[in-house]
Amino acid sequence: MRLTEPVGLSGITTWLPDSAQTAERAVAEGLVDADTAADLGYSALPVEPEAAPPRMAVLAARDTLRRTGTDPADIGLVLHAWMHYQGHDLWSPAHYVADRIGAHDGLPLGIQQVCNGGAAAIETAIARLVADPGLELALVTTADRFPDSAFDRWSGDYGIGYGDGATSVLVHRAAARRPDLYLHALESMAAPRLERMHRGRDPFGTAPRSVSERIDIRRTKKAYFEEGGKAEFSADSRSRLQEVVRRCLAAGGVDGADPRLRHVVLPRLGRTTLEEAYVKPLSEVTSAPALLLGETTGHLGAGDAAAGLADLVPLLAPGDHALVVSAGAGFTWSCLLVSG
């Protein structure tokens, strides 16, 4: 998406619970073996014991509103993205977020694109801003919680540990107010044939978790790999990742070796997975160093992209640029080019 003028991102917030489970404790309790914990590289994963994800999103959103001095009545669009269960069946968490923050005239919209949901929501907000001159402010939130009864946060997936948390960001025209970050370009690419990785050989269920009482991503990935999918995924992942970054740089008019490009922010996956699947392929596209930011948060579901943006704010001086890379099951890859 080539923007004729930068879009503003303001009040970028990452909300994390006060409690966390350390890797040391997880190993001691048999939740993950020592070798896997070392490969993941997380020191701890945040754990929210009570609050439902939409409630967490509201807390993050209120912080964004407070920090930007925004009247919620002025928000015309509220987008909420998530990966895991939000607390009710046949219900819209986006409407809950809008109501609880006081955006009573805003249009709520739910975005369900798994781990890439936050980036997809920002992209949707920008498209609406471009298409509708009357829309001034859009609020994007994400929230995910991975309770032990339904999800094994340490060992339920390969190369990823899952942390509870929420994010929020105000999306607006940069000319209207000075933002925390300027967004210059956003590109997305997909490889739909990879959807089988999270379906495996499982039959279609009739209700949530009717096939398996506990979500087991390793089971579906193992089935996919046993059918020869590993080479397919590796090739598609590498090519799509590199191409989406190239397209984003081109759309923003920045070269991969440009000295203004200070960082590449990666998804909050395990350390070994990041080194093999992200750091090495991206080193062929840009000389900017990779930032691995998930040591104390783990993978935040749909929130990795926005959390990465929040961490960039104090790191970028005016004129400094950075890339934020996001990816999600399906598969979809997104890349955002921002500056301070």
Coordinates of C-alpha atoms in Angstrom, one line a residue:
M1 CA 0.0 0.0 0.0
R2 CA 1.8 3.1 -1.3
L3 CA 0.6 6.2 0.7
T4 CA 0.5 9.6 -0.9
E5 CA 1.2 11.1 2.6
P6 CA 2.2 9.5 5.9
V7 CA -0.4 8.2 8.3
G8 CA 0.0 8.9 12.0
L9 CA 0.2 6.3 14.7
S10 CA -0.2 7.7 18.2
G11 CA -0.7 6.6 21.8
I12 CA 0.8 3.2 21.0
T13 CA 0.3 1.0 24.0
T14 CA 1.2 -2.5 25.2
W15 CA -0.8 -3.6 28.2
L16 CA 0.6 -6.6 30.1
P17 CA -0.6 -8.2 33.3
D18 CA 1.3 -7.9 36.5
S19 CA 1.9 -11.7 36.8
A20 CA 4.2 -13.8 34.8
Q21 CA 5.4 -17.4 34.6
T22 CA 9.2 -17.7 34.4
A23 CA 10.9 -20.2 32.1
E24 CA 12.7 -21.6 35.2
R25 CA 9.4 -22.2 36.9
A26 CA 7.8 -23.7 33.8
V27 CA 10.7 -26.2 33.5
A28 CA 10.4 -27.1 37.2
E29 CA 6.7 -27.7 36.9
G30 CA 7.1 -29.9 33.8
L31 CA 5.3 -27.5 31.5
V32 CA 8.3 -27.4 29.1
D33 CA 11.5 -29.3 28.9
A34 CA 14.8 -27.5 29.4
D35 CA 16.0 -27.9 25.8
T36 CA 12.8 -26.4 24.4
A37 CA 12.9 -23.6 26.9
A38 CA 16.5 -22.8 25.9
D39 CA 15.5 -22.8 22.2
L40 CA 12.5 -20.5 22.9
G41 CA 14.7 -18.0 24.7
Y42 CA 12.0 -16.5 26.8
S43 CA 12.8 -15.6 30.4
A44 CA 9.1 -15.3 31.3
L45 CA 5.6 -15.3 29.7
P46 CA 3.0 -12.8 31.1
V47 CA -0.1 -14.6 32.5
E48 CA -3.4 -12.9 33.1
P49 CA -5.4 -14.9 35.7
E50 CA -8.8 -13.3 35.4
A51 CA -9.5 -10.6 32.9
A52 CA -11.1 -11.6 29.6
P53 CA -9.2 -10.4 26.5
P54 CA -11.7 -7.6 25.5
R55 CA -11.4 -6.2 29.0
M56 CA -7.6 -6.1 28.6
A57 CA -8.2 -4.3 25.2
V58 CA -10.3 -1.7 27.0
L59 CA -7.5 -1.0 29.5
A60 CA -5.0 -0.6 26.7
A61 CA -7.4 1.6 24.7
R62 CA -8.1 3.9 27.7
D63 CA -4.3 4.4 28.1
T64 CA -4.1 5.4 24.4
L65 CA -7.0 7.9 24.8
R66 CA -5.4 9.4 27.9
R67 CA -2.0 9.7 26.4
T68 CA -3.3 11.4 23.2
G69 CA -6.0 13.5 24.9
T70 CA -8.6 12.0 22.6
D71 CA -12.3 12.3 23.2
P72 CA -13.7 8.8 22.5
A73 CA -16.7 10.5 20.9
D74 CA -14.4 11.6 18.1
I75 CA -13.4 8.0 17.2
G76 CA -15.2 7.0 14.0
L77 CA -13.9 3.5 13.7
V78 CA -12.9 0.8 16.3
L79 CA -11.1 -2.3 15.1
H80 CA -10.4 -5.1 17.4
A81 CA -8.2 -8.1 16.4
W82 CA -7.6 -11.4 18.2
M83 CA -6.3 -14.9 17.8
H84 CA -7.8 -16.9 20.7
Y85 CA -11.2 -17.1 22.4
Q86 CA -12.6 -13.8 23.6
G87 CA -15.0 -14.9 26.3
H88 CA -18.4 -15.4 24.6
D89 CA -19.9 -17.4 21.7
L90 CA -21.7 -15.6 18.9
W91 CA -20.6 -12.2 20.1
S92 CA -18.7 -9.2 18.9
P93 CA -15.8 -8.1 21.1
A94 CA -15.2 -5.1 18.9
H95 CA -18.6 -3.7 19.9
Y96 CA -17.7 -4.3 23.6
V97 CA -14.5 -2.4 23.3
A98 CA -16.2 0.5 21.5
D99 CA -19.0 0.7 24.1
R100 CA -16.7 0.5 27.2
I101 CA -14.4 3.2 26.0
G102 CA -17.3 5.5 25.1
A103 CA -16.9 5.4 21.3
H104 CA -20.7 5.2 21.0
D105 CA -20.9 6.6 17.5
G106 CA -17.9 4.8 16.1
L107 CA -18.2 1.8 13.8
P108 CA -16.9 -1.4 15.5
L109 CA -15.2 -4.0 13.3
G110 CA -13.7 -7.3 14.3
I111 CA -10.6 -8.6 12.6
Q112 CA -9.8 -12.3 12.8
Q113 CA -6.6 -13.0 11.0
V114 CA -4.9 -15.0 13.7
C115 CA -1.4 -13.7 14.6
N116 CA -1.4 -11.1 11.8
G117 CA -4.6 -9.6 13.1
G118 CA -3.0 -6.4 14.5
A119 CA -1.2 -5.6 11.2
A120 CA -4.4 -6.4 9.2
A121 CA -6.4 -4.1 11.5
I122 CA -4.0 -1.2 11.0
E123 CA -4.1 -1.8 7.2
T124 CA -7.9 -1.8 7.3
A125 CA -8.0 1.4 9.3
I126 CA -5.7 3.1 6.8
A127 CA -7.8 1.9 3.8
R128 CA -10.9 3.4 5.5
L129 CA -9.1 6.7 6.2
V130 CA -8.0 6.9 2.6
A131 CA -11.5 6.0 1.2
D132 CA -13.5 8.2 3.6
P133 CA -12.4 11.9 4.0
G134 CA -14.9 12.3 6.8
L135 CA -13.2 9.7 9.0
E136 CA -10.6 11.4 11.2
L137 CA -9.7 8.8 13.9
A138 CA -9.5 5.1 14.0
L139 CA -8.6 3.0 17.1
V140 CA -7.0 -0.4 16.7
T141 CA -6.9 -2.8 19.6
T142 CA -5.7 -6.4 20.1
A143 CA -6.0 -8.8 23.0
D144 CA -5.3 -12.4 23.6
R145 CA -5.3 -14.7 26.7
F146 CA -4.1 -18.3 26.7
P147 CA -5.6 -20.0 29.7
D148 CA -4.1 -23.4 30.7
S149 CA -7.4 -25.2 30.4
A150 CA -7.6 -24.6 26.7
F151 CA -4.1 -23.7 25.5
D152 CA -0.6 -25.0 26.4
R153 CA 1.3 -21.7 26.2
W154 CA 4.8 -23.3 26.6
S155 CA 4.6 -26.5 24.6
G156 CA 1.4 -26.3 22.5
D157 CA 3.3 -25.1 19.4
Y158 CA 6.7 -25.5 17.8
G159 CA 9.1 -22.6 18.4
I160 CA 6.6 -20.3 20.0
G161 CA 5.6 -19.5 23.6
Y162 CA 2.4 -17.5 24.1
G163 CA 2.0 -14.5 26.5
D164 CA -1.2 -12.7 27.6
G165 CA -1.5 -9.1 26.7
A166 CA -3.3 -6.3 24.8
T167 CA -2.3 -3.4 22.5
S168 CA -3.9 -0.2 21.3
V169 CA -3.0 2.4 18.7
L170 CA -4.7 5.5 17.4
V171 CA -4.5 5.8 13.6
H172 CA -5.0 9.2 12.0
R173 CA -3.9 11.5 9.3
A174 CA -0.4 12.8 10.2
A175 CA -1.3 16.3 9.2
A176 CA -4.0 16.5 11.8
R177 CA -1.7 16.0 14.8
R178 CA 1.9 15.1 15.4
P179 CA 2.1 11.3 15.8
D180 CA 4.4 9.0 17.8
L181 CA 5.4 7.4 14.6
Y182 CA 4.8 8.2 10.9
L183 CA 3.7 5.2 8.8
H184 CA 5.0 5.5 5.2
A185 CA 4.0 2.2 3.7
L186 CA 2.3 -1.1 4.5
E187 CA 2.4 -4.2 2.4
S188 CA 0.8 -7.7 2.9
M189 CA 1.2 -11.0 1.0
A190 CA -0.4 -14.4 1.5
A191 CA 0.1 -18.1 0.7
P192 CA -3.4 -19.6 1.2
R193 CA -2.2 -23.1 0.5
L194 CA -0.5 -23.1 3.8
E195 CA -3.8 -23.0 5.7
R196 CA -3.4 -26.8 6.0
M197 CA -0.7 -26.3 8.6
H198 CA -3.2 -25.4 11.3
R199 CA -5.9 -27.9 10.1
G200 CA -3.7 -31.0 9.6
R201 CA -5.8 -34.1 9.2
D202 CA -8.5 -33.0 11.7
P203 CA -12.1 -33.2 10.5
F204 CA -14.3 -30.1 10.6
G205 CA -15.8 -29.8 14.1
T206 CA -19.4 -28.8 14.9
A207 CA -18.4 -26.5 17.9
P208 CA -15.3 -24.9 19.3
R209 CA -12.8 -27.5 20.6
S210 CA -15.1 -30.4 19.6
V211 CA -12.1 -32.1 17.8
S212 CA -9.7 -31.6 20.7
E213 CA -10.4 -30.5 24.3
R214 CA -7.2 -28.5 24.3
I215 CA -5.8 -26.6 21.3
D216 CA -2.8 -28.5 20.0
I217 CA -1.0 -26.7 17.2
R218 CA 1.8 -29.3 17.2
R219 CA -0.6 -32.0 16.2
T220 CA -1.8 -30.2 13.1
K221 CA 1.6 -29.0 12.1
K222 CA 3.0 -32.5 12.6
A223 CA 0.4 -34.0 10.3
Y224 CA 1.1 -31.3 7.7
F225 CA 4.8 -31.9 7.8
E226 CA 4.3 -35.7 7.6
E227 CA 2.5 -35.1 4.3
G228 CA 5.5 -33.3 2.9
G229 CA 4.5 -29.8 3.8
K230 CA 7.7 -28.7 5.5
A231 CA 9.6 -27.9 2.3
E232 CA 6.5 -26.2 0.9
F233 CA 6.2 -24.0 4.0
S234 CA 9.9 -23.2 4.2
A235 CA 10.0 -22.1 0.5
D236 CA 6.8 -20.0 0.7
S237 CA 7.8 -18.5 4.1
R238 CA 11.2 -17.4 2.8
S239 CA 10.0 -16.0 -0.5
R240 CA 6.9 -14.2 0.8
L241 CA 8.8 -12.7 3.8
Q242 CA 11.5 -11.3 1.6
E243 CA 9.1 -10.1 -1.1
V244 CA 6.8 -8.3 1.3
V245 CA 9.7 -6.5 2.8
R246 CA 11.0 -5.5 -0.6
R247 CA 7.6 -4.2 -1.6
C248 CA 7.2 -2.2 1.6
L249 CA 10.6 -0.6 1.1
A250 CA 9.9 0.2 -2.5
A251 CA 6.5 1.7 -1.6
G252 CA 8.1 3.9 1.0
G253 CA 11.0 4.9 -1.3
V254 CA 13.6 3.5 1.0
D255 CA 16.5 1.2 0.0
G256 CA 17.3 -1.8 2.2
A257 CA 20.8 -0.5 2.8
D258 CA 19.7 3.1 3.6
P259 CA 21.5 4.3 6.7
R260 CA 18.3 5.8 7.9
L261 CA 16.8 2.3 8.3
R262 CA 17.8 1.6 11.9
H263 CA 15.8 -1.6 12.9
V264 CA 13.8 -4.5 11.7
V265 CA 11.3 -5.5 14.4
L266 CA 10.4 -9.2 14.2
P267 CA 7.4 -11.2 15.6
R268 CA 7.8 -12.4 19.1
L269 CA 8.5 -16.0 18.3
G270 CA 11.1 -18.2 19.9
R271 CA 14.7 -17.2 19.5
T272 CA 15.8 -20.2 17.4
T273 CA 12.8 -19.9 15.0
L274 CA 13.5 -16.2 14.6
E275 CA 17.2 -16.8 13.7
E276 CA 16.4 -19.4 11.1
A277 CA 13.1 -18.2 9.6
Y278 CA 13.5 -14.4 9.9
V279 CA 17.0 -13.1 10.7
K280 CA 18.8 -15.0 8.0
P281 CA 16.3 -14.4 5.1
L282 CA 16.0 -10.7 6.0
S283 CA 19.7 -10.2 6.0
E284 CA 19.6 -10.7 2.2
V285 CA 17.0 -7.9 1.9
T286 CA 18.2 -5.2 4.3
S287 CA 21.3 -4.4 6.3
A288 CA 19.2 -3.0 9.2
P289 CA 19.7 -5.1 12.4
A290 CA 16.9 -7.2 13.6
L291 CA 15.3 -6.4 17.0
L292 CA 14.1 -9.4 19.0
L293 CA 11.8 -8.0 21.6
G294 CA 9.8 -10.9 23.0
E295 CA 12.0 -12.2 25.8
T296 CA 9.7 -11.1 28.6
T297 CA 6.4 -11.1 26.7
G298 CA 6.4 -14.1 24.4
H299 CA 4.2 -14.1 21.4
L300 CA 1.2 -11.8 22.0
G301 CA -1.2 -13.4 19.6
A302 CA -2.6 -10.7 17.3
G303 CA -0.6 -8.0 19.2
D304 CA 3.0 -8.5 18.1
A305 CA 3.0 -5.8 15.4
A306 CA 1.5 -3.1 17.6
A307 CA 3.7 -4.1 20.6
G308 CA 6.7 -3.7 18.2
L309 CA 5.6 -0.3 17.2
A310 CA 5.3 0.7 20.9
D311 CA 8.8 -0.4 21.6
L312 CA 10.1 1.5 18.6
V313 CA 8.8 4.9 19.8
P314 CA 11.7 5.7 22.2
L315 CA 14.3 4.2 19.8
L316 CA 13.6 6.3 16.7
A317 CA 14.9 9.9 16.5
P318 CA 13.2 12.2 13.9
G319 CA 14.1 10.9 10.5
D320 CA 15.1 7.4 11.7
H321 CA 13.2 4.6 9.9
A322 CA 12.3 1.0 10.9
L323 CA 10.5 -2.0 9.5
V324 CA 7.9 -4.0 11.5
V325 CA 7.3 -7.5 10.3
S326 CA 4.2 -9.5 11.2
A327 CA 3.0 -12.9 10.1
G328 CA 0.0 -15.1 10.9
A329 CA -1.4 -18.6 10.2
G330 CA -3.1 -19.0 6.8
F331 CA -0.4 -17.7 6.0
T332 CA -0.2 -14.0 5.7
W333 CA 2.9 -11.7 6.0
S334 CA 2.8 -7.9 6.6
C335 CA 5.5 -5.3 6.7
L336 CA 5.2 -1.7 8.0
L337 CA 7.7 1.1 7.3
V338 CA 7.6 3.8 10.0
S339 CA 9.8 6.7 11.1
G340 CA 10.2 8.8 14.1

